[in-house]
Short mmCIF file of C-alpha atoms in Angstrom, two decimals:
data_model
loop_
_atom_site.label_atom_id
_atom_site.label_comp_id
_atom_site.label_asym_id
_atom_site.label_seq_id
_atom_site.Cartn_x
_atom_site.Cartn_y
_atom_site.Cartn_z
CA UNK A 1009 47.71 122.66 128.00
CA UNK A 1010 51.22 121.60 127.02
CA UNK A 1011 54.42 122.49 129.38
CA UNK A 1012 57.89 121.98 128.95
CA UNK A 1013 59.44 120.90 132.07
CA UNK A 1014 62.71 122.12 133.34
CA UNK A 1015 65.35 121.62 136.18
CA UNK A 1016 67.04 124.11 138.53
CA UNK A 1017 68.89 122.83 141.17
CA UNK A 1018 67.19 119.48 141.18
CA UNK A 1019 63.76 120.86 141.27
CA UNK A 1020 61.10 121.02 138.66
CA UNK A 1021 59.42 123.94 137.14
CA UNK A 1022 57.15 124.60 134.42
CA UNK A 1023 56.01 127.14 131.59
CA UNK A 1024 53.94 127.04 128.38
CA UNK A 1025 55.21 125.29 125.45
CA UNK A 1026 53.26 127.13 122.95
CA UNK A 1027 55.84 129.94 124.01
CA UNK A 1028 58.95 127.73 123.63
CA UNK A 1029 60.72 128.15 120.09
CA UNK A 1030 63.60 126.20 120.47
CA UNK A 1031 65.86 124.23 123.32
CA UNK A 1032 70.18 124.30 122.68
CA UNK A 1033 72.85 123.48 125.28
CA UNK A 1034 74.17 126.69 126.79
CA UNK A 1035 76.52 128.80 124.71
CA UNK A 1036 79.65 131.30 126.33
CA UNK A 1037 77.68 134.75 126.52
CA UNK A 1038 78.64 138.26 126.14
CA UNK A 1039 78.12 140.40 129.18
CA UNK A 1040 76.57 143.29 128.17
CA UNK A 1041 76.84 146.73 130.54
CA UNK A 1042 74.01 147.91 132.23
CA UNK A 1043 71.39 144.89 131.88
CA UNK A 1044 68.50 144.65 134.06
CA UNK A 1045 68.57 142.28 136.86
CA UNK A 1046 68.68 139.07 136.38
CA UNK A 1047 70.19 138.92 132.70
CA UNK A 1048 73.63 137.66 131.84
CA UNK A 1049 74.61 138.74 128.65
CA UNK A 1050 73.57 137.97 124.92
CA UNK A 1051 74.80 135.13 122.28
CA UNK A 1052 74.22 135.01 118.52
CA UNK A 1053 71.39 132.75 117.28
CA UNK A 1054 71.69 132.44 113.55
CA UNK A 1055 72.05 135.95 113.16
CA UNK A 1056 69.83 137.20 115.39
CA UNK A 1057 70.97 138.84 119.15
CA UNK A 1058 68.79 137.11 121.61
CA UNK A 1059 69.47 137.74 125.43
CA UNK A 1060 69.61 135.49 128.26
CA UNK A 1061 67.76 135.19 131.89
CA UNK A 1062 69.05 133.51 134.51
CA UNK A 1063 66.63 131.77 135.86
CA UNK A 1064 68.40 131.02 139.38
CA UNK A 1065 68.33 134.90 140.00
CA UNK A 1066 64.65 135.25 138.83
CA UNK A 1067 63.88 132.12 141.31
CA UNK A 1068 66.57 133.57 144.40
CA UNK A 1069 68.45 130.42 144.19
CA UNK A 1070 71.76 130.12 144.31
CA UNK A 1071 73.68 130.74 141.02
CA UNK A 1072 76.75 129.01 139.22
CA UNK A 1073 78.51 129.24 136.72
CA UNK A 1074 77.28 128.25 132.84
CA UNK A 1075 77.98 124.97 132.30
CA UNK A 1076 77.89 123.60 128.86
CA UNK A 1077 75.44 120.31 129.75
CA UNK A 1078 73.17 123.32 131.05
CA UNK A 1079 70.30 123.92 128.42
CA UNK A 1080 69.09 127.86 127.32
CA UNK A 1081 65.24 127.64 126.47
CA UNK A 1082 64.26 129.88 123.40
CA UNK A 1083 61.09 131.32 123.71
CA UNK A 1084 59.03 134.11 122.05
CA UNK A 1085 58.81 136.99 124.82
CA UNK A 1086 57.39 140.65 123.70
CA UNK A 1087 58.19 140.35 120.49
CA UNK A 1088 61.87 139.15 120.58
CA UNK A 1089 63.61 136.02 121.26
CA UNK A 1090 64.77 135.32 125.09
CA UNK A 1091 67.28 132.62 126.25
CA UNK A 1092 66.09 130.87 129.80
CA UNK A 1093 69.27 129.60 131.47
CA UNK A 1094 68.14 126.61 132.74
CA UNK A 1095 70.28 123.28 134.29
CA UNK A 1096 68.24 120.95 131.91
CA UNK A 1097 65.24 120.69 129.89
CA UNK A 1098 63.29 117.66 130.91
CA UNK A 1099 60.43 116.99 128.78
CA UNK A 1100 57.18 118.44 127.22
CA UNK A 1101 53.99 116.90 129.16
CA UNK A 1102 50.40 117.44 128.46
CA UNK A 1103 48.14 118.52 131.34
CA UNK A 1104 44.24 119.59 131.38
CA UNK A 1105 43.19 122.29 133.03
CA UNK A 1106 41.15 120.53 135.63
CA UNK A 1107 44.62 119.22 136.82
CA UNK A 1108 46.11 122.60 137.19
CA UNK A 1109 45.20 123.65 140.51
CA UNK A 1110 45.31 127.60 140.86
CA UNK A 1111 48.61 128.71 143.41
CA UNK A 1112 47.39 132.42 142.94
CA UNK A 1113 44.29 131.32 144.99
CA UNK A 1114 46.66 129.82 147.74
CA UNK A 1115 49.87 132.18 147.74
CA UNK A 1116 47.89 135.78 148.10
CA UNK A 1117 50.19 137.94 145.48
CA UNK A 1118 51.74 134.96 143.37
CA UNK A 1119 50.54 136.30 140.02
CA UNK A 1120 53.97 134.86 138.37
CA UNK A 1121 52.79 131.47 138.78
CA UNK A 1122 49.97 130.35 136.48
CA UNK A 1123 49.54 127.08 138.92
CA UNK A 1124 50.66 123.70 139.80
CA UNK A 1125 50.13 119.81 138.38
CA UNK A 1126 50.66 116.31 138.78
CA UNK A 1127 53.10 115.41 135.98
CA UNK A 1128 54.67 111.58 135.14
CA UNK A 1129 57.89 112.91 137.12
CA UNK A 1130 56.42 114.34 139.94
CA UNK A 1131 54.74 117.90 140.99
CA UNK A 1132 55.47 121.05 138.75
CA UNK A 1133 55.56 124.44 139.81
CA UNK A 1134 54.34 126.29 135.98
CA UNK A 1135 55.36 129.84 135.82
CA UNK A 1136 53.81 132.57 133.51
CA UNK A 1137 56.48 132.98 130.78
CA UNK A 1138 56.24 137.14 131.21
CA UNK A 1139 57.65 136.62 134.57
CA UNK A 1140 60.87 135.78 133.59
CA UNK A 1141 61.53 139.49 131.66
CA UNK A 1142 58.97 142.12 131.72
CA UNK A 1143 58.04 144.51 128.49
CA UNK A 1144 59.76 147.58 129.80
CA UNK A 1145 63.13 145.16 130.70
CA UNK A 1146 62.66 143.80 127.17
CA UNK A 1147 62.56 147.37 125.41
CA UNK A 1148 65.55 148.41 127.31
CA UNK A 1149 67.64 145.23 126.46
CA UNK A 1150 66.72 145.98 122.99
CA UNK A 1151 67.79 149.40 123.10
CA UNK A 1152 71.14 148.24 124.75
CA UNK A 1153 71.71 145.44 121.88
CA UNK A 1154 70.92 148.18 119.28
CA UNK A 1155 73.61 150.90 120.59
CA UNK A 1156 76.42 148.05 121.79
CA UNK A 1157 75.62 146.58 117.42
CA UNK A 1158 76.04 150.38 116.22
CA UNK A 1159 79.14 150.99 118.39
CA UNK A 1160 80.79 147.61 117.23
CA UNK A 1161 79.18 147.60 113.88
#
């Protein structure tokens, strides 16, 4: 299994690469009204809308503001293209499943986290990507990109 390996507040966290599509230093957003939890507005990505997680709010750690050395992970999340606000992107590593021991079995209700591993820089929390914006959050931030582009548009 391949993970790309990320930073928040000087800790390291994990999630499936095969999900990643791209990585970009953080863009200035546009706050959107009424956005579910957790989500900070929208940039343009070649033409297409794509919105963006904080990932500090998702985790209950202490936000701050966007920096521009911070990174946004792209990845493919119900269909659309998500933005994870991250303070760096760190590297991809490969781990085997033997390595990945199971936190679900250890933190009764933990069914965000896929597990944990020994990577080169140390131990890795890996999070399942759909905990980061769920399908029914998804639909509605389309919905709310699709009426804010018809009133401006």
């Amino acid at each position: 299994m391949r993970i790309l390996v990320f930073k928040l507040n000087g800790e390291q966290y994990g999630i499936a690469a095969d999900a990643v599509v791209e990585i970009i230093r953080a863009v200035a957003l546009k706050p959107l009204p009424s956005l579910p939890r957790g989500l900070t507005g929208v940039f343009d990505l070649r033409g297409e809308i794509v919105p963006v997680v904080d990932v500090r709010k998702r985790f209950n750690i202490a936000g701050k503001p966007l920096d521009p050395s911070d990174h946004f992970v792209i990845v493919r999340l119900h269909d659309s293209l998500v933005g994870l606000h991250v303070d760096q992107a760190v590297e991809l590593e490969e781990i085997d499943d033997i390595s990945l021991s199971q936190l679900s079995d250890i933190v009764a209700g933990e069914s965000r986290v896929k597990g944990a591993a020994r990577v080169n820089s140390g131990m890795v929390v890996i999070y399942d990507i759909d905990a980061f914006l769920t399908k029914s959050e998804a639909t509605e931030v389309k919905e709310l990109i699709a009426s804010e582009t018809a009133r401006v548009g």
